[in-house]
Coordinates of N, CA and C in Angstrom, one line a residue:
M26 N 0.7 -1.2 0.1 CA 0.0 0.1 0.0 C 0.8 1.3 -0.1
R27 N 1.9 1.2 1.0 CA 2.8 2.4 1.0 C 3.5 2.6 -0.4
E28 N 3.8 1.6 -1.1 CA 4.4 1.8 -2.4 C 3.5 2.4 -3.4
A29 N 2.2 2.0 -3.4 CA 1.2 2.6 -4.3 C 1.1 4.1 -4.1
R30 N 1.1 4.5 -2.8 CA 0.9 5.9 -2.5 C 2.2 6.7 -3.0
H31 N 3.3 6.0 -2.8 CA 4.6 6.7 -3.2 C 4.7 6.8 -4.7
F32 N 4.2 5.7 -5.5 CA 4.1 5.8 -6.8 C 3.2 6.9 -7.3
K33 N 2.0 7.0 -6.7 CA 1.0 8.0 -7.1 C 1.6 9.5 -6.9
R34 N 2.3 9.6 -5.7 CA 2.9 10.9 -5.4 C 4.0 11.4 -6.5
I35 N 4.8 10.3 -6.8 CA 5.9 10.6 -7.8 C 5.3 10.8 -9.2
W36 N 4.4 10.0 -9.5 CA 3.7 10.1 -10.9 C 3.0 11.5 -11.0
G37 N 2.5 12.0 -10.0 CA 1.8 13.3 -9.9 C 2.7 14.5 -10.1
Q38 N 3.9 14.3 -9.5 CA 5.0 15.2 -9.8 C 5.5 15.3 -11.2
I39 N 5.7 14.1 -11.7 CA 6.1 13.9 -13.1 C 5.1 14.5 -14.1
N40 N 3.9 14.1 -13.8 CA 2.8 14.7 -14.7 C 2.7 16.2 -14.6
S41 N 2.8 16.8 -13.4 CA 2.8 18.2 -13.3 C 3.8 18.9 -14.0
D42 N 5.1 18.3 -13.9 CA 6.2 18.8 -14.6 C 6.1 18.8 -16.1
M43 N 5.5 17.6 -16.6 CA 5.2 17.5 -18.1 C 4.3 18.5 -18.5
Q44 N 3.2 18.8 -17.7 CA 2.2 19.8 -18.1 C 2.9 21.2 -18.3
T45 N 3.7 21.5 -17.2 CA 4.3 22.8 -17.3 C 5.1 23.0 -18.5
E46 N 6.1 21.9 -18.8 CA 6.9 21.9 -19.9 C 6.1 22.0 -21.2
F47 N 5.0 21.3 -21.4 CA 4.2 21.2 -22.6 C 3.6 22.6 -22.9
Q48 N 3.1 23.3 -21.8 CA 2.6 24.6 -21.9 C 3.6 25.6 -22.3
A49 N 4.9 25.4 -21.9 CA 5.9 26.4 -22.2 C 6.4 26.2 -23.6
N50 N 6.4 25.0 -24.1 CA 7.0 24.6 -25.5 C 5.9 24.4 -26.5
S51 N 4.7 24.6 -26.2 CA 3.5 24.2 -27.1 C 3.4 25.2 -28.3
M52 N 3.1 24.6 -29.4 CA 2.8 25.4 -30.6 C 1.6 24.7 -31.4
T53 N 1.0 25.5 -32.2 CA -0.2 24.9 -32.9 C 0.6 24.4 -34.3
V54 N -0.2 23.5 -35.0 CA 0.2 23.1 -36.3 C 0.5 24.2 -37.3
T55 N -0.4 25.2 -37.2 CA -0.2 26.4 -38.2 C 1.0 27.1 -37.7
Q56 N 1.2 27.3 -36.5 CA 2.5 28.0 -36.1 C 3.7 27.4 -36.6
V57 N 3.8 26.1 -36.5 CA 4.9 25.2 -37.0 C 5.1 25.3 -38.5
S58 N 3.9 25.2 -39.2 CA 3.9 25.3 -40.6 C 4.4 26.8 -41.1
Q59 N 3.9 27.8 -40.4 CA 4.4 29.1 -40.7 C 5.9 29.4 -40.5
A60 N 6.3 28.8 -39.4 CA 7.7 28.8 -39.1 C 8.6 28.2 -40.1
I61 N 8.2 27.0 -40.6 CA 8.9 26.4 -41.7 C 8.9 27.2 -42.9
G62 N 7.8 27.8 -43.3 CA 7.7 28.6 -44.5 C 8.5 29.8 -44.4
Q63 N 8.7 30.5 -43.2 CA 9.5 31.6 -43.1 C 11.1 31.2 -43.2
T64 N 11.3 30.2 -42.5 CA 12.7 29.6 -42.6 C 13.2 29.3 -44.1
L65 N 12.2 28.7 -44.8 CA 12.5 28.4 -46.3 C 12.7 29.8 -47.0
Q66 N 11.8 30.7 -46.8 CA 12.0 32.0 -47.5 C 13.3 32.7 -47.2
A67 N 13.7 32.7 -45.9 CA 14.9 33.2 -45.5 C 16.1 32.6 -46.0
G68 N 16.0 31.2 -46.2 CA 17.2 30.4 -46.7 C 17.5 30.3 -48.1
F69 N 16.6 30.9 -48.9 CA 16.8 30.8 -50.4 C 16.7 32.1 -51.0
P70 N 17.4 32.3 -52.1 CA 17.1 33.6 -52.9 C 15.7 33.5 -53.5
Q71 N 15.2 34.7 -53.9 CA 13.8 34.8 -54.3 C 13.6 33.8 -55.6
W72 N 14.6 33.9 -56.5 CA 14.5 33.0 -57.7 C 15.7 32.3 -57.8
I73 N 15.5 31.0 -58.3 CA 16.7 30.2 -58.5 C 16.4 29.3 -59.8
W74 N 17.6 29.0 -60.4 CA 17.5 28.3 -61.7 C 17.8 26.8 -61.3
L75 N 16.9 25.8 -61.7 CA 17.2 24.4 -61.4 C 17.1 23.6 -62.8
E76 N 17.8 22.6 -62.8 CA 17.7 21.7 -64.0 C 17.4 20.3 -63.7
G77 N 16.5 19.7 -64.3 CA 16.0 18.3 -64.0 C 15.1 17.7 -65.0
E78 N 14.6 16.5 -64.7 CA 13.8 15.8 -65.6 C 12.3 16.0 -65.3
V79 N 11.4 16.2 -66.1 CA 10.0 16.4 -65.8 C 9.4 14.9 -65.7
S80 N 8.7 14.7 -64.6 CA 8.1 13.4 -64.4 C 6.6 13.7 -63.7
G81 N 5.7 12.9 -64.2 CA 4.3 12.8 -63.6 C 3.6 14.0 -64.0
F82 N 3.8 14.5 -65.2 CA 3.1 15.8 -65.7 C 1.5 15.6 -65.6
K83 N 0.8 16.6 -65.2 CA -0.6 16.6 -65.1 C -1.0 18.0 -65.3
V84 N -2.2 18.2 -66.2 CA -2.9 19.4 -66.3 C -4.0 19.5 -65.3
W85 N -4.2 20.6 -64.6 CA -5.2 20.7 -63.7 C -6.2 21.8 -64.2
G86 N -7.4 21.2 -64.1 CA -8.6 22.1 -64.5 C -9.0 22.1 -66.1
R87 N -10.1 22.6 -66.4 CA -10.6 22.9 -67.8 C -11.3 24.1 -67.8
P88 N -10.8 25.2 -68.4 CA -9.5 25.3 -69.1 C -8.4 25.2 -68.0
A89 N -7.2 24.8 -68.5 CA -6.0 24.6 -67.6 C -5.8 25.8 -66.6
K90 N -5.7 25.4 -65.4 CA -5.4 26.4 -64.3 C -4.0 26.2 -63.7
G91 N -3.5 25.1 -64.1 CA -2.0 24.9 -63.6 C -1.5 23.5 -64.3
W92 N -0.2 23.6 -64.3 CA 0.4 22.2 -64.7 C 1.3 21.8 -63.5
F93 N 1.1 20.6 -63.1 CA 1.7 20.0 -62.0 C 2.7 18.9 -62.5
F94 N 3.9 18.8 -61.9 CA 4.9 17.8 -62.3 C 5.9 17.8 -61.2
E95 N 6.7 16.8 -61.4 CA 8.0 16.7 -60.4 C 9.2 16.9 -61.2
L96 N 10.0 17.6 -60.7 CA 11.4 17.9 -61.3 C 12.4 17.0 -60.5
K97 N 13.2 16.0 -61.3 CA 14.0 15.2 -60.5 C 15.4 15.1 -61.3
D98 N 16.2 14.6 -60.4 CA 17.6 14.3 -61.0 C 17.8 12.8 -60.4
D99 N 19.0 12.4 -60.5 CA 19.4 11.0 -60.1 C 19.2 10.8 -58.6
R100 N 19.1 11.7 -57.7 CA 18.9 11.5 -56.4 C 17.8 12.1 -55.7
S101 N 17.1 13.1 -56.3 CA 16.1 13.8 -55.6 C 14.9 14.2 -56.5
T102 N 13.8 14.5 -55.9 CA 12.6 14.8 -56.6 C 11.9 16.0 -55.8
L103 N 11.5 17.1 -56.6 CA 10.6 18.0 -56.0 C 9.5 18.4 -56.8
P104 N 8.3 18.6 -56.0 CA 7.2 18.9 -56.8 C 7.2 20.3 -57.4
A105 N 6.6 20.5 -58.6 CA 6.6 21.9 -59.3 C 5.3 22.2 -59.8
V106 N 5.0 23.4 -59.9 CA 3.7 23.9 -60.5 C 4.0 25.1 -61.4
V107 N 3.2 25.1 -62.4 CA 3.1 26.4 -63.3 C 1.6 26.8 -63.4
W108 N 1.5 28.0 -62.8 CA 0.0 28.6 -62.8 C -0.3 29.0 -64.2
A109 N -1.6 29.3 -64.3 CA -2.2 29.7 -65.7 C -1.6 31.0 -66.2
S110 N -1.3 31.9 -65.3 CA -0.8 33.2 -65.6 C 0.6 33.2 -66.2
D111 N 1.4 32.0 -65.9 CA 2.7 31.9 -66.5 C 2.8 31.0 -67.6
M112 N 1.7 30.3 -68.0 CA 1.7 29.3 -69.0 C 1.8 29.9 -70.5
P113 N 1.3 31.1 -70.7 CA 1.6 31.7 -72.1 C 3.1 32.0 -72.4
N114 N 3.9 32.1 -71.4 CA 5.3 32.4 -71.6 C 6.1 31.1 -71.8
M115 N 5.6 29.9 -71.9 CA 6.3 28.7 -72.1 C 5.6 27.6 -72.7
T116 N 6.3 26.7 -73.4 CA 5.5 25.6 -74.0 C 5.4 24.5 -72.9
Q117 N 4.3 23.7 -73.1 CA 4.1 22.6 -72.2 C 5.1 21.6 -72.2
P118 N 5.6 21.2 -71.0 CA 6.7 20.2 -70.9 C 6.1 18.8 -71.2
R119 N 7.0 18.0 -71.7 CA 6.7 16.7 -72.0 C 7.3 15.7 -70.9
E120 N 6.7 14.6 -70.7 CA 7.1 13.6 -69.7 C 8.5 13.1 -70.2
G121 N 9.5 13.2 -69.2 CA 10.9 12.7 -69.5 C 11.7 13.7 -70.1
E122 N 11.3 15.0 -70.4 CA 12.0 16.0 -70.9 C 12.9 16.6 -69.9
Q123 N 14.1 17.0 -70.2 CA 15.1 17.6 -69.4 C 14.7 19.1 -69.6
G124 N 14.5 19.8 -68.3 CA 14.2 21.2 -68.4 C 14.9 22.1 -67.5
R125 N 15.2 23.3 -67.8 CA 15.9 24.4 -67.0 C 14.7 25.2 -66.6
I126 N 14.6 25.4 -65.3 CA 13.4 26.3 -64.7 C 13.9 27.3 -63.9
L127 N 13.2 28.5 -63.9 CA 13.4 29.5 -63.0 C 12.3 29.5 -62.1
S128 N 12.5 29.3 -60.7 CA 11.4 29.1 -59.9 C 11.7 29.6 -58.6
R129 N 10.6 29.7 -57.8 CA 10.7 30.2 -56.3 C 10.3 29.1 -55.5
V130 N 11.1 28.8 -54.4 CA 10.7 27.7 -53.5 C 9.7 28.3 -52.6
A131 N 8.5 27.5 -52.6 CA 7.4 28.0 -51.8 C 6.9 27.0 -50.8
W132 N 6.4 27.4 -49.8 CA 5.7 26.5 -48.8 C 4.4 26.7 -48.7
A133 N 3.5 25.6 -49.0 CA 2.0 25.6 -48.8 C 1.7 25.4 -47.4
N134 N 1.3 26.2 -46.6 CA 1.0 26.1 -45.3 C -0.1 25.1 -45.0
R135 N -1.2 25.2 -45.8 CA -2.3 24.3 -45.5 C -2.0 22.9 -45.6
Q136 N -1.1 22.6 -46.7 CA -0.9 21.1 -47.0 C 0.4 20.7 -46.3
G137 N 1.2 21.7 -45.8 CA 2.5 21.3 -45.2 C 3.5 20.7 -46.3
R138 N 3.7 21.4 -47.4 CA 4.4 20.9 -48.5 C 5.2 21.9 -49.3
I139 N 6.3 21.5 -49.7 CA 7.1 22.4 -50.5 C 6.7 22.4 -52.0
N140 N 6.7 23.4 -52.7 CA 6.5 23.4 -54.2 C 7.5 24.4 -54.8
L141 N 7.9 24.0 -56.0 CA 8.6 25.0 -56.9 C 7.7 25.7 -57.8
N142 N 7.4 27.0 -57.6 CA 6.6 27.8 -58.4 C 7.4 28.2 -59.6
V143 N 7.1 27.7 -60.6 CA 7.9 27.9 -62.0 C 7.5 29.2 -62.7
K144 N 8.3 30.1 -62.9 CA 8.1 31.3 -63.7 C 8.5 31.2 -65.1
Q145 N 9.7 30.5 -65.4 CA 10.2 30.3 -66.8 C 10.6 28.9 -66.8
M146 N 10.5 28.3 -68.1 CA 11.0 27.0 -68.4 C 11.5 26.9 -69.8
Q147 N 12.6 26.3 -69.9 CA 13.4 26.1 -71.2 C 13.7 24.7 -71.3
P148 N 13.5 24.1 -72.5 CA 14.0 22.6 -72.7 C 15.4 22.6 -72.6
A149 N 16.0 21.5 -72.0 CA 17.3 21.4 -71.9 C 17.8 20.0 -72.5
G150 N 17.0 19.5 -73.4 CA 17.4 18.2 -74.0 C 16.5 17.1 -73.6
L151 N 16.9 15.9 -73.8 CA 16.1 14.8 -73.4 C 16.5 14.4 -72.1
G152 N 15.6 13.8 -71.3 CA 15.8 13.4 -69.9 C 16.3 11.9 -70.1
A153 N 16.7 11.3 -68.9 CA 17.2 10.0 -68.9 C 16.2 9.0 -69.4
L154 N 15.0 9.2 -69.0 CA 13.8 8.3 -69.3 C 13.6 8.3 -70.8
L155 N 13.6 9.5 -71.4 CA 13.3 9.6 -72.8 C 14.6 8.9 -73.6
I156 N 15.7 9.2 -73.1 CA 16.9 8.6 -73.8 C 16.9 7.1 -73.6
E157 N 16.4 6.5 -72.5 CA 16.3 5.1 -72.4 C 15.4 4.6 -73.4
I158 N 14.2 5.1 -73.5 CA 13.1 4.7 -74.3 C 13.6 4.8 -75.8
E159 N 14.3 5.8 -76.2 CA 14.8 5.9 -77.5 C 15.8 4.9 -77.9
A160 N 16.7 4.6 -76.9 CA 17.7 3.6 -77.1 C 17.1 2.1 -77.3
R161 N 16.1 1.9 -76.5 CA 15.3 0.6 -76.6 C 14.7 0.5 -78.1
R162 N 14.0 1.6 -78.5 CA 13.4 1.7 -79.8 C 14.4 1.4 -80.9
N163 N 15.6 2.1 -80.8 CA 16.7 1.9 -81.8 C 17.1 0.4 -81.9
R164 N 17.3 -0.2 -80.6 CA 17.6 -1.6 -80.6 C 16.6 -2.5 -81.3
L165 N 15.3 -2.2 -81.0 CA 14.3 -3.0 -81.7 C 14.3 -2.8 -83.2
V166 N 14.4 -1.6 -83.7 CA 14.5 -1.3 -85.1 C 15.8 -2.0 -85.7
A167 N 17.0 -2.0 -85.0 CA 18.1 -2.6 -85.5 C 18.0 -4.1 -85.6
D168 N 17.2 -4.8 -84.7 CA 16.9 -6.2 -84.7 C 16.0 -6.5 -85.7
G169 N 15.4 -5.5 -86.3 CA 14.3 -5.9 -87.4 C 12.9 -6.3 -86.8
L170 N 12.8 -5.9 -85.5 CA 11.5 -6.4 -84.8 C 10.3 -5.4 -85.0
T171 N 10.6 -4.3 -85.7 CA 9.5 -3.4 -85.9 C 9.2 -3.3 -87.4
A172 N 9.8 -4.2 -88.2 CA 9.6 -4.3 -89.7 C 8.1 -4.6 -90.1
S173 N 7.6 -4.0 -91.1 CA 6.2 -4.2 -91.4 C 5.8 -5.6 -91.7
E174 N 6.8 -6.4 -92.2 CA 6.5 -7.8 -92.6 C 6.3 -8.7 -91.3
R175 N 6.8 -8.2 -90.2 CA 6.6 -8.9 -89.0 C 5.3 -8.6 -88.1
K176 N 4.7 -7.7 -88.7 CA 3.4 -7.2 -88.0 C 2.2 -8.3 -88.3
R177 N 1.5 -8.5 -87.3 CA 0.4 -9.4 -87.5 C -0.8 -8.8 -87.9
P178 N -1.6 -9.6 -88.8 CA -2.8 -9.0 -89.4 C -3.9 -8.6 -88.3

């Protein structure tokens, strides 16, 4: 019995200390998200040039309100968006295309997500995926597997 009372007393003290610490260090989800956004904005120049391969390209809305895709290299991937107001200044990227983009690193508070807001985009050649597809197609042609006489009726 004595041990139980001792345990309750100690647990009460620990619980009280935890409550005090929680109240002193407590933040809302919105406050944390806003702090992340401010840190990102302070850590990057307003506009940066990036080069990478376009992947997962999607058009959002009818008429198009935005282009969504990922820009990737051999080790990393970042989500990117081109808004309708910037679309007239560039051609629609193709899946697997290598691109050079001028973008701003942005933090979407509500979703808790980083985006690259693209202002300019220039083609920079074929991406690794497109090069691999083209190489496979060339091998099939060289082996005669795409010849018209091989096609089934």
